[in-house]
Amino acid sequence: MSHGNLPNYLRTYRKRVGFDQGEVAFLLGAMSGSKTCRYERRFRLPPLRSCLGLEVIFQTPVRQLFAGVYREVEKEVASRAETLIRFLAKKPQTGVTARKIEALRVIVLVAKNHEGK
Amino acid sequence: MRGNSRRELRVLSIDPASRGFGFCVLEVAGRLVDWGTRSARSRHNRNERCVAIVKKLIEEYQPDVLVTEKCDGHGWRRHIRVRELIDALVNLAHEQKIKARQFTQKEVRAAFGVDEATTKHDIARAIANRFPELEPALPDRRKAGDNEAHHERTFSAIGLAVTFWHERK
């Protein structure tokens, strides 16, 4: 089995607060609880406005609500950051390039720290 | 969208009841991911339906370990159907390539010993203290002759999962 964070913890946070799916849907401005259900069961990824709405409802950052998705995205971005570091390193070094490389190194480092935890 | 490669131990715990089972999903961080009861009302193939529901839970939560009650513990007095269901769940765990662990009620009580929880209600109270989100679901103390509430099985399932973590420590 594959393990790590679940893609999302919407149900966990909803049950902690005690809301039902219909109530969360109402707060998100949706017609019925089936939308909440689809998000919870990972049939759909909510759009940005709904993600922010969920953050407001559960008072928890989106990256914690969607911990698994966040890790996946972080890994992908870190991998691209490594590629970009290699590309920039070949260019003539200026102050701007150095700053970019520094920022990219932070991205890679933070992602590796999260992976190692 | 399913899980990623980062290892994080997740436990699915099942405690069978007369009309279904209580379950909980607990993570290594002490995060209670999901909990509740599932009904499987059927006169003839209740165990098969329970196994099918547990299979769905395994697909959804991808646990590393399935924890159930140990059938051969001293003074084990539950129905033969429950024993068969637990055996079927252990087989399901092997099929799904996840570990199966079993604990007796004595081991569960020992895990909660520090909280001086000896009865089921005491254990449920200790669980509600540890996971405040369960406080509203905490059943009243049973009186003689009262039946066990169906949702009390959730607390039994959480007790088994907590015992697993206690043993790992």
Tab-separated table of C-alpha atoms in Angstrom:
chain	number	residue	atom	x	y	z
A	1	MET	CA	0.000	0.000	0.000
A	2	SER	CA	1.156	3.529	-0.524
A	3	HIS	CA	1.286	5.666	2.578
A	4	GLY	CA	1.923	9.203	3.627
A	5	ASN	CA	-0.532	11.962	4.132
A	6	LEU	CA	-3.986	11.370	2.802
A	7	PRO	CA	-4.764	13.681	-0.111
A	8	ASN	CA	-7.124	15.626	2.112
A	9	TYR	CA	-8.351	15.721	5.695
A	10	LEU	CA	-11.629	17.506	5.044
A	11	ARG	CA	-13.744	14.853	6.739
A	12	THR	CA	-11.439	14.821	9.767
A	13	TYR	CA	-11.710	18.560	10.268
A	14	ARG	CA	-15.448	18.591	9.524
A	15	LYS	CA	-16.124	15.879	12.086
A	16	ARG	CA	-13.950	17.634	14.635
A	17	VAL	CA	-16.125	20.717	14.381
A	18	GLY	CA	-19.301	18.660	14.195
A	19	PHE	CA	-20.728	20.044	10.957
A	20	ASP	CA	-22.541	17.773	8.539
A	21	GLN	CA	-21.818	17.820	4.814
A	22	GLY	CA	-24.925	19.905	4.076
A	23	GLU	CA	-23.848	22.609	6.516
A	24	VAL	CA	-20.370	22.827	4.991
A	25	ALA	CA	-21.949	22.978	1.521
A	26	PHE	CA	-24.237	25.796	2.678
A	27	LEU	CA	-21.248	27.736	4.039
A	28	LEU	CA	-19.458	27.230	0.716
A	29	GLY	CA	-22.522	28.501	-1.118
A	30	ALA	CA	-23.280	25.143	-2.717
A	31	MET	CA	-26.732	23.663	-3.227
A	32	SER	CA	-26.295	20.363	-1.400
A	33	GLY	CA	-23.925	18.269	0.673
A	34	SER	CA	-23.044	16.082	-2.288
A	35	LYS	CA	-20.415	18.613	-3.331
A	36	THR	CA	-18.749	18.359	0.082
A	37	CYS	CA	-18.933	14.586	-0.256
A	38	ARG	CA	-17.172	14.686	-3.625
A	39	TYR	CA	-14.379	16.808	-2.157
A	40	GLU	CA	-14.023	14.582	0.888
A	41	ARG	CA	-13.950	11.387	-1.115
A	42	ARG	CA	-11.413	12.871	-3.535
A	43	PHE	CA	-13.615	12.539	-6.577
A	44	ARG	CA	-13.035	16.232	-7.206
A	45	LEU	CA	-10.542	18.909	-6.251
A	46	PRO	CA	-12.368	22.043	-5.102
A	47	PRO	CA	-11.711	25.283	-6.982
A	48	LEU	CA	-9.594	27.985	-5.345
A	49	ARG	CA	-12.575	29.904	-3.915
A	50	SER	CA	-13.924	26.766	-2.253
A	51	CYS	CA	-10.440	25.897	-0.911
A	52	LEU	CA	-10.236	29.312	0.698
A	53	GLY	CA	-13.789	28.887	1.949
A	54	LEU	CA	-12.777	25.601	3.576
A	55	GLU	CA	-9.812	27.329	5.205
A	56	VAL	CA	-12.202	29.912	6.649
A	57	ILE	CA	-14.693	27.287	7.829
A	58	PHE	CA	-12.162	25.031	9.550
A	59	GLN	CA	-9.727	27.812	10.534
A	60	THR	CA	-6.935	25.638	9.168
A	61	PRO	CA	-4.492	26.432	6.343
A	62	VAL	CA	-5.304	24.858	2.970
A	63	ARG	CA	-1.975	23.034	2.963
A	64	GLN	CA	-3.029	21.194	6.115
A	65	LEU	CA	-6.504	20.449	4.809
A	66	PHE	CA	-5.010	19.073	1.594
A	67	ALA	CA	-1.799	17.723	3.114
A	68	GLY	CA	-1.286	14.920	0.577
A	69	VAL	CA	-1.947	17.128	-2.427
A	70	TYR	CA	0.342	19.782	-0.958
A	71	ARG	CA	3.204	17.283	-0.550
A	72	GLU	CA	2.714	16.074	-4.105
A	73	VAL	CA	2.813	19.614	-5.498
A	74	GLU	CA	5.765	20.522	-3.278
A	75	LYS	CA	7.728	17.548	-4.570
A	76	GLU	CA	6.988	18.422	-8.193
A	77	VAL	CA	7.918	22.080	-7.712
A	78	ALA	CA	11.139	21.120	-5.880
A	79	SER	CA	12.102	18.830	-8.727
A	80	ARG	CA	11.559	21.652	-11.232
A	81	ALA	CA	13.465	24.026	-8.959
A	82	GLU	CA	16.488	21.707	-9.120
A	83	THR	CA	16.295	21.766	-12.914
A	84	LEU	CA	16.077	25.570	-12.885
A	85	ILE	CA	19.081	25.825	-10.520
A	86	ARG	CA	21.150	23.782	-12.972
A	87	PHE	CA	19.971	25.973	-15.857
A	88	LEU	CA	20.702	29.238	-14.021
A	89	ALA	CA	24.101	28.031	-12.827
A	90	LYS	CA	25.250	27.841	-16.456
A	91	LYS	CA	24.291	31.490	-17.069
A	92	PRO	CA	26.631	34.430	-16.354
A	93	GLN	CA	26.366	35.084	-12.605
A	94	THR	CA	24.793	38.392	-11.653
A	95	GLY	CA	23.214	39.558	-8.406
A	96	VAL	CA	19.728	38.721	-9.689
A	97	THR	CA	20.725	35.202	-10.724
A	98	ALA	CA	22.314	34.593	-7.333
A	99	ARG	CA	19.103	35.702	-5.607
A	100	LYS	CA	17.037	33.413	-7.801
A	101	ILE	CA	19.311	30.461	-7.082
A	102	GLU	CA	19.136	31.198	-3.366
A	103	ALA	CA	15.309	31.243	-3.468
A	104	LEU	CA	15.249	27.985	-5.434
A	105	ARG	CA	17.626	26.327	-2.957
A	106	VAL	CA	15.264	27.250	-0.130
A	107	ILE	CA	12.384	25.595	-2.022
A	108	VAL	CA	14.399	22.394	-2.499
A	109	LEU	CA	15.628	22.385	1.108
A	110	VAL	CA	12.203	22.879	2.621
A	111	ALA	CA	10.733	20.136	0.413
A	112	LYS	CA	13.518	17.744	1.424
A	113	ASN	CA	12.984	18.549	5.088
A	114	HIS	CA	9.284	17.761	4.745
A	115	GLU	CA	10.074	14.542	2.922
A	116	GLY	CA	12.514	13.461	5.598
A	117	LYS	CA	10.062	13.995	8.443
B	1	MET	CA	-4.871	11.959	-6.060
B	2	ARG	CA	-4.253	9.041	-3.717
B	3	GLY	CA	-1.451	8.979	-1.097
B	4	ASN	CA	2.183	9.719	-1.806
B	5	SER	CA	5.416	7.924	-0.996
B	6	ARG	CA	6.123	9.625	2.335
B	7	ARG	CA	5.750	7.044	5.104
B	8	GLU	CA	3.302	7.773	7.784
B	9	LEU	CA	1.884	4.864	9.718
B	10	ARG	CA	-1.890	4.723	9.648
B	11	VAL	CA	-4.026	2.280	11.573
B	12	LEU	CA	-7.529	1.086	10.786
B	13	SER	CA	-9.210	-0.419	13.791
B	14	ILE	CA	-12.439	-2.423	13.649
B	15	ASP	CA	-14.653	-3.589	16.471
B	16	PRO	CA	-17.614	-5.730	15.369
B	17	ALA	CA	-21.071	-5.194	16.833
B	18	SER	CA	-24.424	-6.936	16.490
B	19	ARG	CA	-25.523	-4.827	13.522
B	20	GLY	CA	-22.251	-3.759	11.958
B	21	PHE	CA	-19.019	-2.456	13.425
B	22	GLY	CA	-17.300	0.527	14.940
B	23	PHE	CA	-14.139	1.781	13.296
B	24	CYS	CA	-11.471	4.400	13.553
B	25	VAL	CA	-8.499	5.543	11.498
B	26	LEU	CA	-5.612	6.847	13.554
B	27	GLU	CA	-2.291	8.246	12.326
B	28	VAL	CA	1.142	8.183	13.900
B	29	ALA	CA	0.907	11.872	14.710
B	30	GLY	CA	-1.964	11.017	17.061
B	31	ARG	CA	-4.396	12.420	14.539
B	32	LEU	CA	-7.807	10.789	14.595
B	33	VAL	CA	-8.594	10.815	10.883
B	34	ASP	CA	-12.025	9.222	10.837
B	35	TRP	CA	-14.257	7.353	13.225
B	36	GLY	CA	-17.796	6.084	13.513
B	37	THR	CA	-19.958	3.046	12.993
B	38	ARG	CA	-21.145	1.249	9.898
B	39	SER	CA	-24.326	-0.781	9.744
B	40	ALA	CA	-24.575	-4.009	7.782
B	41	ARG	CA	-28.112	-5.172	8.352
B	42	SER	CA	-28.662	-8.482	6.676
B	43	ARG	CA	-30.087	-11.698	8.040
B	44	HIS	CA	-27.930	-14.122	6.098
B	45	ASN	CA	-24.647	-12.581	4.968
B	46	ARG	CA	-23.910	-9.847	7.508
B	47	ASN	CA	-20.236	-10.780	7.714
B	48	GLU	CA	-19.814	-10.620	3.952
B	49	ARG	CA	-21.336	-7.150	3.931
B	50	CYS	CA	-19.100	-6.061	6.808
B	51	VAL	CA	-16.016	-7.320	4.965
B	52	ALA	CA	-17.099	-5.454	1.820
B	53	ILE	CA	-17.483	-2.225	3.817
B	54	VAL	CA	-14.087	-2.702	5.498
B	55	LYS	CA	-12.548	-3.293	2.061
B	56	LYS	CA	-13.889	0.106	0.973
B	57	LEU	CA	-12.435	1.707	4.107
B	58	ILE	CA	-9.055	0.132	3.309
B	59	GLU	CA	-9.224	1.505	-0.233
B	60	GLU	CA	-10.113	4.943	1.067
B	61	TYR	CA	-7.599	5.247	3.890
B	62	GLN	CA	-4.800	2.898	2.766
B	63	PRO	CA	-3.829	1.847	6.294
B	64	ASP	CA	-0.576	0.077	7.186
B	65	VAL	CA	-2.141	-1.967	9.947
B	66	LEU	CA	-5.570	-3.439	10.619
B	67	VAL	CA	-6.265	-3.818	14.334
B	68	THR	CA	-8.999	-6.046	15.720
B	69	GLU	CA	-9.863	-7.755	18.963
B	70	LYS	CA	-8.127	-11.029	19.776
B	71	CYS	CA	-10.682	-13.843	19.697
B	72	ASP	CA	-8.858	-16.277	21.948
B	73	GLY	CA	-8.360	-13.936	24.877
B	74	HIS	CA	-9.243	-15.219	28.340
B	75	GLY	CA	-12.982	-14.958	28.971
B	76	TRP	CA	-13.831	-14.036	25.399
B	77	ARG	CA	-17.619	-14.423	25.227
B	78	ARG	CA	-18.742	-12.919	21.978
B	79	HIS	CA	-20.891	-14.543	19.313
B	80	ILE	CA	-19.396	-17.088	16.946
B	81	ARG	CA	-20.343	-14.780	14.034
B	82	VAL	CA	-18.051	-12.101	15.470
B	83	ARG	CA	-15.199	-14.602	15.683
B	84	GLU	CA	-15.806	-15.547	12.030
B	85	LEU	CA	-15.926	-11.888	11.048
B	86	ILE	CA	-12.635	-11.142	12.793
B	87	ASP	CA	-11.032	-14.124	11.040
B	88	ALA	CA	-12.399	-12.858	7.721
B	89	LEU	CA	-10.978	-9.392	8.426
B	90	VAL	CA	-7.547	-10.831	9.197
B	91	ASN	CA	-7.692	-12.743	5.901
B	92	LEU	CA	-8.718	-9.542	4.138
B	93	ALA	CA	-5.724	-7.754	5.658
B	94	HIS	CA	-3.395	-10.467	4.311
B	95	GLU	CA	-5.069	-10.224	0.900
B	96	GLN	CA	-4.599	-6.463	0.867
B	97	LYS	CA	-0.977	-6.897	2.013
B	98	ILE	CA	-1.391	-4.974	5.240
B	99	LYS	CA	-0.393	-6.103	8.705
B	100	ALA	CA	-3.050	-7.426	11.068
B	101	ARG	CA	-2.699	-6.978	14.817
B	102	GLN	CA	-5.014	-8.248	17.521
B	103	PHE	CA	-5.339	-7.288	21.154
B	104	THR	CA	-7.267	-8.762	24.057
B	105	GLN	CA	-9.456	-6.600	26.279
B	106	LYS	CA	-6.846	-7.107	28.997
B	107	GLU	CA	-4.170	-5.538	26.794
B	108	VAL	CA	-6.498	-2.633	25.997
B	109	ARG	CA	-7.118	-2.061	29.719
B	110	ALA	CA	-3.376	-2.245	30.371
B	111	ALA	CA	-2.746	0.400	27.702
B	112	PHE	CA	-5.097	2.733	29.532
B	113	GLY	CA	-3.740	1.736	32.932
B	114	VAL	CA	-1.986	5.046	33.397
B	115	ASP	CA	-5.359	6.725	33.229
B	116	GLU	CA	-6.745	4.200	35.709
B	117	ALA	CA	-9.339	3.191	33.178
B	118	THR	CA	-10.622	-0.263	33.936
B	119	THR	CA	-14.202	-0.368	32.705
B	120	LYS	CA	-15.382	0.269	29.154
B	121	HIS	CA	-16.871	3.566	30.249
B	122	ASP	CA	-13.606	4.628	31.913
B	123	ILE	CA	-11.732	3.766	28.732
B	124	ALA	CA	-14.267	5.748	26.680
B	125	ARG	CA	-13.844	8.686	29.075
B	126	ALA	CA	-10.030	8.488	28.764
B	127	ILE	CA	-10.387	8.414	24.962
B	128	ALA	CA	-12.681	11.460	25.013
B	129	ASN	CA	-10.106	13.297	27.153
B	130	ARG	CA	-7.409	12.466	24.629
B	131	PHE	CA	-9.569	13.343	21.611
B	132	PRO	CA	-11.882	16.202	22.632
B	133	GLU	CA	-13.812	15.950	19.352
B	134	LEU	CA	-15.352	12.742	20.735
B	135	GLU	CA	-16.679	14.371	23.896
B	136	PRO	CA	-20.210	14.923	22.467
B	137	ALA	CA	-20.413	11.249	21.455
B	138	LEU	CA	-19.372	9.946	24.865
B	139	PRO	CA	-22.084	7.507	25.979
B	140	ASP	CA	-23.719	7.749	29.397
B	141	ARG	CA	-22.592	5.252	31.978
B	142	ARG	CA	-24.654	2.111	31.477
B	143	LYS	CA	-26.989	0.863	34.148
B	144	ALA	CA	-27.652	-2.806	34.838
B	145	GLY	CA	-29.831	-4.213	32.064
B	146	ASP	CA	-29.063	-1.451	29.569
B	147	ASN	CA	-27.988	-2.491	26.096
B	148	GLU	CA	-24.740	-1.170	24.747
B	149	ALA	CA	-25.296	1.765	22.395
B	150	HIS	CA	-24.194	1.039	18.829
B	151	HIS	CA	-21.870	4.051	18.743
B	152	GLU	CA	-19.994	2.777	21.821
B	153	ARG	CA	-18.226	0.446	19.393
B	154	THR	CA	-16.424	3.486	18.010
B	155	PHE	CA	-14.758	3.956	21.383
B	156	SER	CA	-13.857	0.257	21.533
B	157	ALA	CA	-12.255	0.568	18.080
B	158	ILE	CA	-10.310	3.664	19.155
B	159	GLY	CA	-9.233	1.791	22.299
B	160	LEU	CA	-7.750	-0.947	20.115
B	161	ALA	CA	-5.931	1.583	17.920
B	162	VAL	CA	-4.552	3.430	20.944
B	163	THR	CA	-3.364	0.080	22.350
B	164	PHE	CA	-1.443	-0.485	19.138
B	165	TRP	CA	0.331	2.882	19.522
B	166	HIS	CA	0.946	2.229	23.181
B	167	GLU	CA	2.630	-1.051	22.307
B	168	ARG	CA	4.806	0.611	19.650
B	169	LYS	CA	6.089	3.143	22.153
